[in-house]
Every structure is written in structure tokens, then in C-alpha cells.
PDB file of C-alpha atoms in Angstrom:
ATOM      1  CA  PHE X   1       0.000   0.000   0.000  1.00 33.00           C
ATOM      2  CA  LEU X   2       2.851   2.371   0.863  1.00 35.00           C
ATOM      3  CA  GLU X   3       4.672   1.557  -2.366  1.00 43.00           C
ATOM      4  CA  GLY X   4       1.522   2.149  -4.371  1.00 43.00           C
ATOM      5  CA  SER X   5       0.866   5.472  -2.682  1.00 41.00           C
ATOM      6  CA  GLU X   6       4.441   6.581  -3.324  1.00 41.00           C
ATOM      7  CA  MET X   7       4.084   5.705  -7.002  1.00 42.00           C
ATOM      8  CA  ILE X   8       0.797   7.582  -7.244  1.00 39.00           C
ATOM      9  CA  GLY X   9       2.280  10.610  -5.456  1.00 41.00           C
ATOM     10  CA  SER X  10       5.387  10.738  -7.663  1.00 44.00           C
ATOM     11  CA  ARG X  11       3.236  10.448 -10.782  1.00 44.00           C
ATOM     12  CA  ALA X  12       0.976  13.270  -9.587  1.00 41.00           C
ATOM     13  CA  ILE X  13       4.015  15.459  -8.851  1.00 38.00           C
ATOM     14  CA  SER X  14       5.439  14.779 -12.323  1.00 44.00           C
ATOM     15  CA  LEU X  15       2.082  15.624 -13.948  1.00 42.00           C
ATOM     16  CA  VAL X  16       1.799  18.875 -12.027  1.00 39.00           C
ATOM     17  CA  ALA X  17       5.386  19.806 -12.922  1.00 40.00           C
ATOM     18  CA  SER X  18       4.859  19.062 -16.602  1.00 45.00           C
ATOM     19  CA  SER X  19       1.628  21.098 -16.628  1.00 43.00           C
ATOM     20  CA  LEU X  20       3.421  24.039 -15.023  1.00 38.00           C
ATOM     21  CA  VAL X  21       6.220  23.856 -17.591  1.00 42.00           C
ATOM     22  CA  GLY X  22       3.699  23.673 -20.444  1.00 44.00           C
ATOM     23  CA  GLU X  23       1.760  26.627 -19.022  1.00 41.00           C
ATOM     24  CA  GLN X  24       4.963  28.660 -18.763  1.00 44.00           C
ATOM     25  CA  GLN X  25       5.909  27.831 -22.347  1.00 46.00           C
ATOM     26  CA  ARG X  26       2.438  28.674 -23.648  1.00 46.00           C
ATOM     27  CA  GLY X  27       1.486  31.748 -21.657  1.00 49.00           C
ATOM     28  CA  PHE X  28       4.518  33.284 -19.991  1.00 57.00           C
ATOM     29  CA  ALA X  29       7.571  34.716 -21.716  1.00 70.00           C
ATOM     30  CA  THR X  30      10.962  34.174 -20.142  1.00 85.00           C
ATOM     31  CA  LEU X  31      13.416  36.937 -19.354  1.00 87.00           C
ATOM     32  CA  LYS X  32      15.459  36.016 -22.408  1.00 89.00           C
ATOM     33  CA  ASP X  33      12.423  36.252 -24.710  1.00 91.00           C
ATOM     34  CA  ILE X  34      11.438  39.655 -23.343  1.00 91.00           C
ATOM     35  CA  SER X  35      14.994  41.006 -23.549  1.00 92.00           C
ATOM     36  CA  ILE X  36      15.326  39.850 -27.182  1.00 93.00           C
ATOM     37  CA  ARG X  37      11.994  41.462 -28.068  1.00 93.00           C
ATOM     38  CA  LEU X  38      12.961  44.649 -26.224  1.00 94.00           C
ATOM     39  CA  LYS X  39      16.265  44.882 -28.050  1.00 94.00           C
ATOM     40  CA  SER X  40      14.524  44.310 -31.393  1.00 95.00           C
ATOM     41  CA  VAL X  41      11.976  47.063 -30.779  1.00 95.00           C
ATOM     42  CA  LYS X  42      14.717  49.499 -29.724  1.00 95.00           C
ATOM     43  CA  ASN X  43      16.604  48.789 -32.960  1.00 96.00           C
ATOM     44  CA  ILE X  44      13.412  49.356 -34.964  1.00 95.00           C
ATOM     45  CA  GLN X  45      12.868  52.663 -33.174  1.00 95.00           C
ATOM     46  CA  LYS X  46      16.374  53.786 -34.125  1.00 95.00           C
ATOM     47  CA  ILE X  47      15.646  52.939 -37.765  1.00 95.00           C
ATOM     48  CA  THR X  48      12.286  54.758 -37.813  1.00 94.00           C
ATOM     49  CA  LYS X  49      13.811  57.859 -36.213  1.00 94.00           C
ATOM     50  CA  SER X  50      16.587  57.862 -38.796  1.00 94.00           C
ATOM     51  CA  MET X  51      14.083  57.442 -41.629  1.00 94.00           C
ATOM     52  CA  LYS X  52      12.018  60.313 -40.224  1.00 94.00           C
ATOM     53  CA  MET X  53      15.061  62.602 -40.243  1.00 95.00           C
ATOM     54  CA  VAL X  54      15.965  61.619 -43.803  1.00 94.00           C
ATOM     55  CA  ALA X  55      12.358  62.083 -44.969  1.00 93.00           C
ATOM     56  CA  ALA X  56      12.227  65.502 -43.293  1.00 94.00           C
ATOM     57  CA  ALA X  57      15.339  66.650 -45.176  1.00 93.00           C
ATOM     58  CA  LYS X  58      14.005  65.310 -48.487  1.00 93.00           C
ATOM     59  CA  TYR X  59      10.604  66.862 -47.827  1.00 94.00           C
ATOM     60  CA  ALA X  60      12.133  70.302 -47.275  1.00 93.00           C
ATOM     61  CA  ARG X  61      13.915  70.076 -50.614  1.00 93.00           C
ATOM     62  CA  ALA X  62      10.873  68.667 -52.423  1.00 93.00           C
ATOM     63  CA  GLU X  63       8.669  71.477 -51.131  1.00 92.00           C
ATOM     64  CA  ARG X  64      11.130  74.091 -52.394  1.00 92.00           C
ATOM     65  CA  ASP X  65      11.279  72.450 -55.829  1.00 90.00           C
ATOM     66  CA  LEU X  66       7.491  72.165 -55.979  1.00 92.00           C
ATOM     67  CA  LYS X  67       6.993  75.929 -55.964  1.00 88.00           C
ATOM     68  CA  GLY X  68       8.852  76.247 -59.251  1.00 86.00           C
ATOM     69  CA  ALA X  69       7.398  73.076 -60.783  1.00 88.00           C
ATOM     70  CA  ARG X  70       3.793  74.168 -60.331  1.00 88.00           C
ATOM     71  CA  SER X  71       4.164  76.806 -63.037  1.00 85.00           C
ATOM     72  CA  TYR X  72       4.816  74.007 -65.559  1.00 83.00           C
ATOM     73  CA  GLY X  73       1.630  72.186 -64.689  1.00 85.00           C
ATOM     74  CA  LEU X  74      -0.553  75.269 -64.404  1.00 83.00           C
ATOM     75  CA  GLY X  75       0.629  76.553 -67.783  1.00 82.00           C
ATOM     76  CA  ALA X  76      -0.130  73.323 -69.615  1.00 82.00           C
ATOM     77  CA  LYS X  77      -3.414  72.895 -67.762  1.00 83.00           C
ATOM     78  CA  ALA X  78      -4.488  76.424 -68.718  1.00 83.00           C
ATOM     79  CA  PHE X  79      -4.053  75.575 -72.407  1.00 81.00           C
ATOM     80  CA  TYR X  80      -6.275  72.484 -72.130  1.00 80.00           C
ATOM     81  CA  ASP X  81      -8.864  74.412 -70.133  1.00 79.00           C
ATOM     82  CA  ASN X  82      -8.957  77.186 -72.734  1.00 80.00           C
ATOM     83  CA  ILE X  83      -9.565  74.896 -75.691  1.00 80.00           C
ATOM     84  CA  GLN X  84     -12.011  72.658 -73.792  1.00 74.00           C
ATOM     85  CA  GLY X  85     -13.808  75.321 -71.813  1.00 61.00           C
ATOM     86  CA  GLU X  86     -13.626  75.897 -68.052  1.00 50.00           C
ATOM     87  CA  VAL X  87     -14.268  72.583 -66.297  1.00 46.00           C
ATOM     88  CA  GLU X  88     -13.350  71.159 -62.953  1.00 45.00           C
ATOM     89  CA  GLU X  89     -10.180  69.134 -62.664  1.00 45.00           C
ATOM     90  CA  GLY X  90     -10.752  65.586 -63.829  1.00 44.00           C
ATOM     91  CA  LYS X  91     -14.410  66.307 -64.751  1.00 46.00           C
ATOM     92  CA  ALA X  92     -14.020  66.828 -68.500  1.00 46.00           C
ATOM     93  CA  ALA X  93     -16.307  64.800 -70.702  1.00 48.00           C
ATOM     94  CA  SER X  94     -14.279  61.817 -71.850  1.00 47.00           C
ATOM     95  CA  PRO X  95     -14.933  59.929 -75.065  1.00 50.00           C
ATOM     96  CA  LYS X  96     -16.003  56.315 -74.953  1.00 61.00           C
ATOM     97  CA  GLY X  97     -13.004  55.279 -77.018  1.00 76.00           C
ATOM     98  CA  LYS X  98      -9.404  54.555 -76.079  1.00 87.00           C
ATOM     99  CA  GLU X  99      -7.938  56.118 -72.960  1.00 91.00           C
ATOM    100  CA  VAL X 100      -4.572  55.895 -71.225  1.00 92.00           C
ATOM    101  CA  LEU X 101      -3.989  56.256 -67.487  1.00 93.00           C
ATOM    102  CA  VAL X 102      -0.589  57.466 -66.263  1.00 94.00           C
ATOM    103  CA  LEU X 103      -0.112  56.527 -62.607  1.00 95.00           C
ATOM    104  CA  ILE X 104       2.492  58.550 -60.691  1.00 95.00           C
ATOM    105  CA  THR X 105       3.987  56.516 -57.824  1.00 94.00           C
ATOM    106  CA  SER X 106       7.506  55.387 -56.860  1.00 93.00           C
ATOM    107  CA  ASP X 107       9.466  52.263 -55.956  1.00 91.00           C
ATOM    108  CA  ARG X 108       9.626  52.952 -52.218  1.00 89.00           C
ATOM    109  CA  GLY X 109       7.090  52.200 -49.507  1.00 89.00           C
ATOM    110  CA  LEU X 110       6.626  52.964 -45.797  1.00 87.00           C
ATOM    111  CA  CYS X 111       4.765  56.158 -46.637  1.00 90.00           C
ATOM    112  CA  GLY X 112       1.177  55.517 -45.596  1.00 86.00           C
ATOM    113  CA  ALA X 113      -1.565  55.233 -48.212  1.00 90.00           C
ATOM    114  CA  VAL X 114       0.123  57.399 -50.858  1.00 93.00           C
ATOM    115  CA  HIS X 115       0.512  54.598 -53.402  1.00 93.00           C
ATOM    116  CA  SER X 116      -2.525  52.544 -52.415  1.00 92.00           C
ATOM    117  CA  SER X 117      -4.844  55.538 -52.949  1.00 94.00           C
ATOM    118  CA  ILE X 118      -3.722  55.784 -56.588  1.00 94.00           C
ATOM    119  CA  ALA X 119      -4.166  52.032 -57.068  1.00 93.00           C
ATOM    120  CA  LYS X 120      -7.622  52.238 -55.473  1.00 94.00           C
ATOM    121  CA  GLU X 121      -8.673  55.065 -57.806  1.00 93.00           C
ATOM    122  CA  THR X 122      -7.412  53.107 -60.819  1.00 93.00           C
ATOM    123  CA  LYS X 123      -9.313  49.977 -59.795  1.00 92.00           C
ATOM    124  CA  LEU X 124     -12.470  52.080 -59.449  1.00 93.00           C
ATOM    125  CA  ILE X 125     -12.030  53.516 -62.946  1.00 92.00           C
ATOM    126  CA  MET X 126     -11.375  50.102 -64.474  1.00 91.00           C
ATOM    127  CA  ALA X 127     -14.369  48.572 -62.694  1.00 90.00           C
ATOM    128  CA  ASN X 128     -16.808  51.285 -63.827  1.00 89.00           C
ATOM    129  CA  LYS X 129     -15.627  51.745 -67.412  1.00 87.00           C
ATOM    130  CA  PRO X 130     -18.124  51.113 -70.235  1.00 86.00           C
ATOM    131  CA  ALA X 131     -17.923  47.803 -72.034  1.00 82.00           C
ATOM    132  CA  ASP X 132     -16.943  49.460 -75.335  1.00 83.00           C
ATOM    133  CA  GLN X 133     -14.118  51.534 -73.822  1.00 86.00           C
ATOM    134  CA  GLU X 134     -10.501  50.389 -73.922  1.00 90.00           C
ATOM    135  CA  ILE X 135      -8.211  51.688 -71.184  1.00 92.00           C
ATOM    136  CA  LYS X 136      -4.465  51.052 -70.926  1.00 92.00           C
ATOM    137  CA  ILE X 137      -2.192  51.878 -67.988  1.00 93.00           C
ATOM    138  CA  VAL X 138       1.307  53.351 -67.739  1.00 94.00           C
ATOM    139  CA  CYS X 139       2.853  52.784 -64.304  1.00 94.00           C
ATOM    140  CA  VAL X 140       5.464  55.305 -63.192  1.00 94.00           C
ATOM    141  CA  GLY X 141       6.992  53.503 -60.215  1.00 90.00           C
ATOM    142  CA  ASP X 142       6.970  49.852 -59.225  1.00 91.00           C
ATOM    143  CA  LYS X 143       4.427  50.259 -56.408  1.00 92.00           C
ATOM    144  CA  SER X 144       1.526  50.891 -58.772  1.00 91.00           C
ATOM    145  CA  ARG X 145       2.533  47.935 -60.935  1.00 91.00           C
ATOM    146  CA  GLY X 146       2.726  45.647 -57.905  1.00 91.00           C
ATOM    147  CA  ALA X 147      -0.714  46.716 -56.692  1.00 91.00           C
ATOM    148  CA  LEU X 148      -2.405  46.352 -60.099  1.00 92.00           C
ATOM    149  CA  GLN X 149      -0.529  43.439 -61.679  1.00 90.00           C
ATOM    150  CA  ARG X 150      -2.967  40.852 -60.354  1.00 90.00           C
ATOM    151  CA  PHE X 151      -6.138  42.715 -61.316  1.00 89.00           C
ATOM    152  CA  VAL X 152      -5.378  44.555 -64.577  1.00 89.00           C
ATOM    153  CA  GLY X 153      -1.956  43.220 -65.524  1.00 87.00           C
ATOM    154  CA  LYS X 154      -2.987  42.654 -69.135  1.00 91.00           C
ATOM    155  CA  ASP X 155      -3.808  46.360 -69.526  1.00 90.00           C
ATOM    156  CA  ILE X 156      -0.390  47.652 -68.373  1.00 92.00           C
ATOM    157  CA  ILE X 157       1.597  48.762 -71.434  1.00 92.00           C
ATOM    158  CA  ALA X 158       4.642  50.396 -69.795  1.00 90.00           C
ATOM    159  CA  VAL X 159       6.353  50.473 -66.388  1.00 91.00           C
ATOM    160  CA  GLY X 160       9.007  52.897 -65.133  1.00 88.00           C
ATOM    161  CA  ASN X 161      11.403  51.717 -62.414  1.00 86.00           C
ATOM    162  CA  GLU X 162      14.037  53.415 -60.238  1.00 84.00           C
ATOM    163  CA  ILE X 163      11.557  56.142 -59.292  1.00 86.00           C
ATOM    164  CA  GLY X 164      11.782  57.813 -55.893  1.00 84.00           C
ATOM    165  CA  ARG X 165      15.450  57.317 -55.034  1.00 85.00           C
ATOM    166  CA  ALA X 166      16.323  60.801 -56.307  1.00 89.00           C
ATOM    167  CA  PRO X 167      14.161  63.908 -56.809  1.00 91.00           C
ATOM    168  CA  PRO X 168      12.307  63.767 -60.150  1.00 91.00           C
ATOM    169  CA  THR X 169      13.691  65.900 -62.963  1.00 92.00           C
ATOM    170  CA  PHE X 170      12.246  67.187 -66.219  1.00 92.00           C
ATOM    171  CA  GLU X 171      14.418  64.636 -68.029  1.00 91.00           C
ATOM    172  CA  ASP X 172      12.607  61.839 -66.173  1.00 91.00           C
ATOM    173  CA  ALA X 173       9.267  63.367 -67.150  1.00 92.00           C
ATOM    174  CA  ALA X 174      10.390  63.595 -70.788  1.00 92.00           C
ATOM    175  CA  ILE X 175      11.295  59.884 -70.737  1.00 91.00           C
ATOM    176  CA  VAL X 176       7.844  59.028 -69.383  1.00 92.00           C
ATOM    177  CA  ALA X 177       6.141  61.229 -71.979  1.00 91.00           C
ATOM    178  CA  GLN X 178       8.168  59.611 -74.772  1.00 91.00           C
ATOM    179  CA  ALA X 179       7.230  56.148 -73.464  1.00 90.00           C
ATOM    180  CA  VAL X 180       3.533  57.107 -73.603  1.00 91.00           C
ATOM    181  CA  ILE X 181       3.898  58.398 -77.160  1.00 88.00           C
ATOM    182  CA  ASP X 182       5.952  55.379 -78.333  1.00 88.00           C
ATOM    183  CA  SER X 183       3.729  52.789 -76.640  1.00 85.00           C
ATOM    184  CA  GLY X 184       1.836  52.194 -79.878  1.00 83.00           C
ATOM    185  CA  PHE X 185      -1.523  52.760 -78.185  1.00 86.00           C
ATOM    186  CA  GLU X 186      -3.520  55.329 -80.168  1.00 86.00           C
ATOM    187  CA  PHE X 187      -5.509  56.878 -77.320  1.00 88.00           C
ATOM    188  CA  GLU X 188      -8.163  59.554 -77.688  1.00 87.00           C
ATOM    189  CA  LYS X 189      -7.817  60.882 -74.150  1.00 88.00           C
ATOM    190  CA  GLY X 190      -5.429  60.475 -71.262  1.00 90.00           C
ATOM    191  CA  THR X 191      -5.529  60.980 -67.502  1.00 93.00           C
ATOM    192  CA  ILE X 192      -2.661  61.453 -65.081  1.00 94.00           C
ATOM    193  CA  ILE X 193      -3.476  60.207 -61.580  1.00 95.00           C
ATOM    194  CA  TYR X 194      -1.256  61.667 -58.894  1.00 95.00           C
ATOM    195  CA  ASN X 195      -1.278  62.942 -55.299  1.00 95.00           C
ATOM    196  CA  TYR X 196      -1.746  66.708 -54.964  1.00 94.00           C
ATOM    197  CA  PHE X 197       0.225  68.093 -52.029  1.00 94.00           C
ATOM    198  CA  LYS X 198      -1.922  70.203 -49.685  1.00 92.00           C
ATOM    199  CA  SER X 199       0.034  70.326 -46.405  1.00 90.00           C
ATOM    200  CA  VAL X 200       2.480  68.287 -44.341  1.00 90.00           C
ATOM    201  CA  VAL X 201      -0.300  66.028 -43.098  1.00 88.00           C
ATOM    202  CA  ALA X 202      -2.702  66.146 -46.054  1.00 90.00           C
ATOM    203  CA  TYR X 203      -2.717  65.272 -49.745  1.00 93.00           C
ATOM    204  CA  LYS X 204      -5.409  64.622 -52.318  1.00 93.00           C
ATOM    205  CA  THR X 205      -5.532  62.031 -55.075  1.00 93.00           C
ATOM    206  CA  SER X 206      -6.221  64.126 -58.183  1.00 93.00           C
ATOM    207  CA  LYS X 207      -6.409  63.835 -61.963  1.00 92.00           C
ATOM    208  CA  LEU X 208      -5.008  65.774 -64.895  1.00 90.00           C
ATOM    209  CA  ASP X 209      -6.436  65.508 -68.410  1.00 89.00           C
ATOM    210  CA  ILE X 210      -4.088  65.087 -71.360  1.00 88.00           C
ATOM    211  CA  LEU X 211      -5.053  65.206 -75.017  1.00 85.00           C
ATOM    212  CA  PRO X 212      -3.224  63.784 -78.047  1.00 85.00           C
ATOM    213  CA  LEU X 213      -2.614  65.833 -81.166  1.00 82.00           C
ATOM    214  CA  GLU X 214      -5.785  64.768 -83.011  1.00 82.00           C
ATOM    215  CA  ALA X 215      -7.968  65.538 -79.982  1.00 82.00           C
ATOM    216  CA  ILE X 216      -6.411  69.000 -79.697  1.00 83.00           C
ATOM    217  CA  LYS X 217      -7.120  69.707 -83.363  1.00 80.00           C
ATOM    218  CA  ALA X 218     -10.754  68.695 -82.878  1.00 80.00           C
ATOM    219  CA  GLN X 219     -11.384  71.312 -80.171  1.00 78.00           C
ATOM    220  CA  ALA X 220     -13.530  74.197 -81.394  1.00 73.00           C
ATOM    221  CA  ASN X 221     -11.887  76.782 -79.113  1.00 77.00           C
ATOM    222  CA  LEU X 222      -8.486  76.167 -80.695  1.00 76.00           C
ATOM    223  CA  THR X 223      -9.210  79.000 -83.137  1.00 72.00           C
ATOM    224  CA  THR X 224      -8.715  81.503 -80.323  1.00 73.00           C
ATOM    225  CA  TYR X 225      -4.955  80.990 -80.777  1.00 75.00           C
ATOM    226  CA  ASP X 226      -3.432  82.691 -83.827  1.00 70.00           C
ATOM    227  CA  SER X 227      -0.718  81.295 -86.129  1.00 67.00           C
ATOM    228  CA  VAL X 228      -0.981  77.722 -84.942  1.00 72.00           C
ATOM    229  CA  ASP X 229      -0.008  75.127 -87.533  1.00 75.00           C
ATOM    230  CA  ASP X 230       0.358  71.350 -87.317  1.00 76.00           C
ATOM    231  CA  ASP X 231       4.063  71.374 -86.500  1.00 81.00           C
ATOM    232  CA  VAL X 232       3.601  73.825 -83.641  1.00 81.00           C
ATOM    233  CA  LEU X 233       0.673  71.831 -82.278  1.00 83.00           C
ATOM    234  CA  GLN X 234       2.593  68.559 -82.434  1.00 84.00           C
ATOM    235  CA  SER X 235       5.615  70.037 -80.681  1.00 86.00           C
ATOM    236  CA  TYR X 236       3.513  71.663 -78.017  1.00 85.00           C
ATOM    237  CA  SER X 237       1.373  68.566 -77.412  1.00 85.00           C
ATOM    238  CA  GLU X 238       4.498  66.523 -76.724  1.00 88.00           C
ATOM    239  CA  TYR X 239       6.042  69.240 -74.567  1.00 90.00           C
ATOM    240  CA  SER X 240       2.835  69.837 -72.598  1.00 88.00           C
ATOM    241  CA  LEU X 241       2.615  66.100 -71.853  1.00 90.00           C
ATOM    242  CA  ALA X 242       6.113  66.233 -70.376  1.00 91.00           C
ATOM    243  CA  GLN X 243       5.127  69.370 -68.456  1.00 91.00           C
ATOM    244  CA  LEU X 244       2.116  67.727 -66.864  1.00 92.00           C
ATOM    245  CA  VAL X 245       4.048  64.558 -66.018  1.00 93.00           C
ATOM    246  CA  TYR X 246       6.819  66.627 -64.429  1.00 93.00           C
ATOM    247  CA  TYR X 247       4.307  68.618 -62.394  1.00 94.00           C
ATOM    248  CA  ALA X 248       2.527  65.449 -61.243  1.00 94.00           C
ATOM    249  CA  MET X 249       5.820  63.771 -60.309  1.00 94.00           C
ATOM    250  CA  LYS X 250       6.834  66.764 -58.198  1.00 94.00           C
ATOM    251  CA  GLU X 251       3.466  66.876 -56.448  1.00 93.00           C
ATOM    252  CA  SER X 252       3.545  63.131 -55.755  1.00 94.00           C
ATOM    253  CA  ALA X 253       7.158  63.223 -54.556  1.00 94.00           C
ATOM    254  CA  THR X 254       6.373  65.975 -52.039  1.00 94.00           C
ATOM    255  CA  SER X 255       3.261  64.131 -50.841  1.00 94.00           C
ATOM    256  CA  GLU X 256       5.277  60.919 -50.503  1.00 94.00           C
ATOM    257  CA  GLN X 257       8.053  62.478 -48.408  1.00 94.00           C
ATOM    258  CA  SER X 258       5.619  64.293 -46.109  1.00 94.00           C
ATOM    259  CA  SER X 259       3.563  61.119 -45.657  1.00 94.00           C
ATOM    260  CA  ARG X 260       6.697  59.064 -44.963  1.00 94.00           C
ATOM    261  CA  MET X 261       7.832  61.618 -42.392  1.00 94.00           C
ATOM    262  CA  THR X 262       4.440  61.429 -40.670  1.00 92.00           C
ATOM    263  CA  ALA X 263       4.363  57.622 -40.823  1.00 93.00           C
ATOM    264  CA  MET X 264       7.863  57.276 -39.353  1.00 94.00           C
ATOM    265  CA  ASP X 265       7.001  59.724 -36.581  1.00 94.00           C
ATOM    266  CA  GLY X 266       3.971  57.619 -35.670  1.00 93.00           C
ATOM    267  CA  ALA X 267       6.026  54.436 -35.842  1.00 94.00           C
ATOM    268  CA  SER X 268       8.659  55.903 -33.506  1.00 94.00           C
ATOM    269  CA  LYS X 269       5.991  56.892 -30.987  1.00 95.00           C
ATOM    270  CA  ASN X 270       4.405  53.435 -31.138  1.00 95.00           C
ATOM    271  CA  ALA X 271       7.820  51.829 -30.655  1.00 95.00           C
ATOM    272  CA  GLY X 272       8.388  54.027 -27.597  1.00 94.00           C
ATOM    273  CA  GLU X 273       5.096  52.910 -26.073  1.00 95.00           C
ATOM    274  CA  MET X 274       5.943  49.276 -26.796  1.00 95.00           C
ATOM    275  CA  ILE X 275       9.377  49.716 -25.198  1.00 95.00           C
ATOM    276  CA  ASP X 276       7.736  51.057 -22.042  1.00 95.00           C
ATOM    277  CA  ARG X 277       5.366  48.072 -21.856  1.00 94.00           C
ATOM    278  CA  LEU X 278       8.139  45.563 -22.506  1.00 94.00           C
ATOM    279  CA  THR X 279      10.389  47.213 -19.915  1.00 94.00           C
ATOM    280  CA  LEU X 280       7.594  46.961 -17.341  1.00 94.00           C
ATOM    281  CA  ALA X 281       6.997  43.291 -18.240  1.00 92.00           C
ATOM    282  CA  PHE X 282      10.734  42.601 -18.048  1.00 92.00           C
ATOM    283  CA  ASN X 283      11.021  44.159 -14.583  1.00 93.00           C
ATOM    284  CA  ARG X 284       7.970  42.278 -13.295  1.00 92.00           C
ATOM    285  CA  THR X 285       9.244  38.977 -14.672  1.00 90.00           C
ATOM    286  CA  ARG X 286      12.718  39.555 -13.236  1.00 91.00           C
ATOM    287  CA  GLN X 287      11.213  40.362  -9.837  1.00 92.00           C
ATOM    288  CA  ALA X 288       9.083  37.212 -10.020  1.00 90.00           C
ATOM    289  CA  VAL X 289      12.157  35.118 -10.828  1.00 88.00           C
ATOM    290  CA  ILE X 290      14.076  36.612  -7.897  1.00 91.00           C
ATOM    291  CA  THR X 291      11.119  36.045  -5.556  1.00 92.00           C
ATOM    292  CA  ARG X 292      10.750  32.430  -6.654  1.00 90.00           C
ATOM    293  CA  GLU X 293      14.453  31.753  -6.129  1.00 91.00           C
ATOM    294  CA  LEU X 294      14.306  33.271  -2.637  1.00 92.00           C
ATOM    295  CA  ILE X 295      11.304  31.099  -1.783  1.00 93.00           C
ATOM    296  CA  GLU X 296      13.164  28.009  -2.967  1.00 91.00           C
ATOM    297  CA  ILE X 297      16.220  28.913  -0.869  1.00 92.00           C
ATOM    298  CA  ILE X 298      14.172  29.635   2.256  1.00 92.00           C
ATOM    299  CA  SER X 299      12.102  26.485   1.805  1.00 91.00           C
ATOM    300  CA  GLY X 300      15.235  24.403   1.376  1.00 89.00           C
ATOM    301  CA  ALA X 301      16.804  25.918   4.497  1.00 89.00           C
ATOM    302  CA  ALA X 302      13.607  25.302   6.484  1.00 90.00           C
ATOM    303  CA  CYS X 303      13.524  21.654   5.385  1.00 90.00           C
ATOM    304  CA  VAL X 304      17.150  21.178   6.444  1.00 85.00           C
TER     305      VAL X 304
END
């Protein structure tokens, strides 16, 4: 009877010990786990603070460049508004024929919803287009291509990479405009989708209308301009396309840097709060370990 009770008692003790170990593994983090997590979060906070400082410097430069770049876009936009009549931005009556969408994004992320808002607007346009309308897409930046490849990959005719590492220049805009012209897609109307910079914490996803040479010739108000022949119109249509792309790239670049600065600031604050919680959990766990060891020592001394 004594042997049987000893066996039952030892088995019960082993079961309780194993359950305690399993509970500790499942629900309680050890000091080593907490210290590793704490160190990781501190390293992430250093990275986010550094990225915020870099984004702030780039934003200051982008905002200065934007003041001069807006004259390019406003000048080209004024010409289209004059020959089409005064309409709201992006509200011009579009033909039901071929249309091209130029999406202005970049290759870099960690900047909030700057790129996803453009992809969302494009998906909405593609979903609501008439059945007899053909729309093709030109992606400036890899982020727009990555977001739309699965849904409308067959409609993407050109993609521009290495966008966002350096401030956009007029040469970059000219390359994009030439790619649109040389794409082989004879469009009747075009739309540039970009982010209009409003303030450090606000931007607006906007549209700019672009017209090819034949559509410009078909406008009735074109006669208000004197001494305009076909060669002048062709040269100006190509140049105005580059102007609008350059303006949109500058607006989007400024919006991206300001949004990245805001996002990194929020990430740094969240990391600080997480560090405080982990430090508190680490101290409580360390105190619990010390208390348990003291209890074991005192209990052992009492037994002796």
C-alpha cells in the first residue's frame, strides 16, 4: 500500500510539474524572450527615427522644388482648359473610345496610403468603365505595378522603375512622356493620376487631363490661338505632356516624403510605447524570478 501510494504521489508530482512547464511555455515569456523582443523594438525605433530625419530633409527640398514646378503644370493645364472650356479638374467629358492612365507613384514604400490611394482610384475607374471603352495603364513607379498586376496586368503597357530614389527631374518626365507616345496605343484621351500636395499632413488624389494631337485639333476653341499650324501643335502637345508629367511627379514626390515623415514619426511613438510596456513586463518577470528563487532557498533551508 505504501509503495503504491508513493508511485501515485510521484506520478501526480510529475504531472503537475509538466503542466506548469507547459503553461509557462504557452502563456509566460521568459526573461530572455522579453529582452530579445525589447532589443529588437529598440533597434526598430532607431531605424524609424533615422528614416524620419531623412524624410524631413528630403521633404524640405521637395517642397522648395514644388513651388517652381507648379508653373509648368498650371501653364499646360491652362491651355487644355482654354480649348475645352472651363471645367473642374478631372471632370471633362471623356470619349467612350481609347484612354490611357498614367499613374504617378515610386518604388519605395513605408509612406502611408500614398501609393494605395492611386491604385484604389485606378481599380475604381477600371471597374466602372463602359464595355466598349478600352483603357491602358502606364505605371510610373513599381508600387503601382505591384498593386495592379494581379487585377489589370494585361492592360499595363509600360512600367518605369528606379523612381523615388532621387528627386524627379524634367528629363525623367520627358522619358515618361516619350514612353507614352511610343507605346503604340492610339488613345483619344489620357488621364494622369497623382497625389496633390496640400500640407504636411494632407494630400489629395487628383487627376489631370491630357489630349493627343488629333484631340487637340478637334477642339472648337483652338481658333482663339493665332498662327498655330500642325508642326507647332505637335511640338507643343508633346512638350505639354512632359510638363504635366513633371508637375505630377513633383506633387507626388512631395506628398510621398511628407507622408513618410508622418508615418515614421507615428512608428517611432508606437515603438516608444511598446518599449515602455516591454520594460515593465521585463522588470515584473525579473522580480518574479528573484522572488521564486528566494522562496526556494528559504524552503530548502527550512527543510534542512
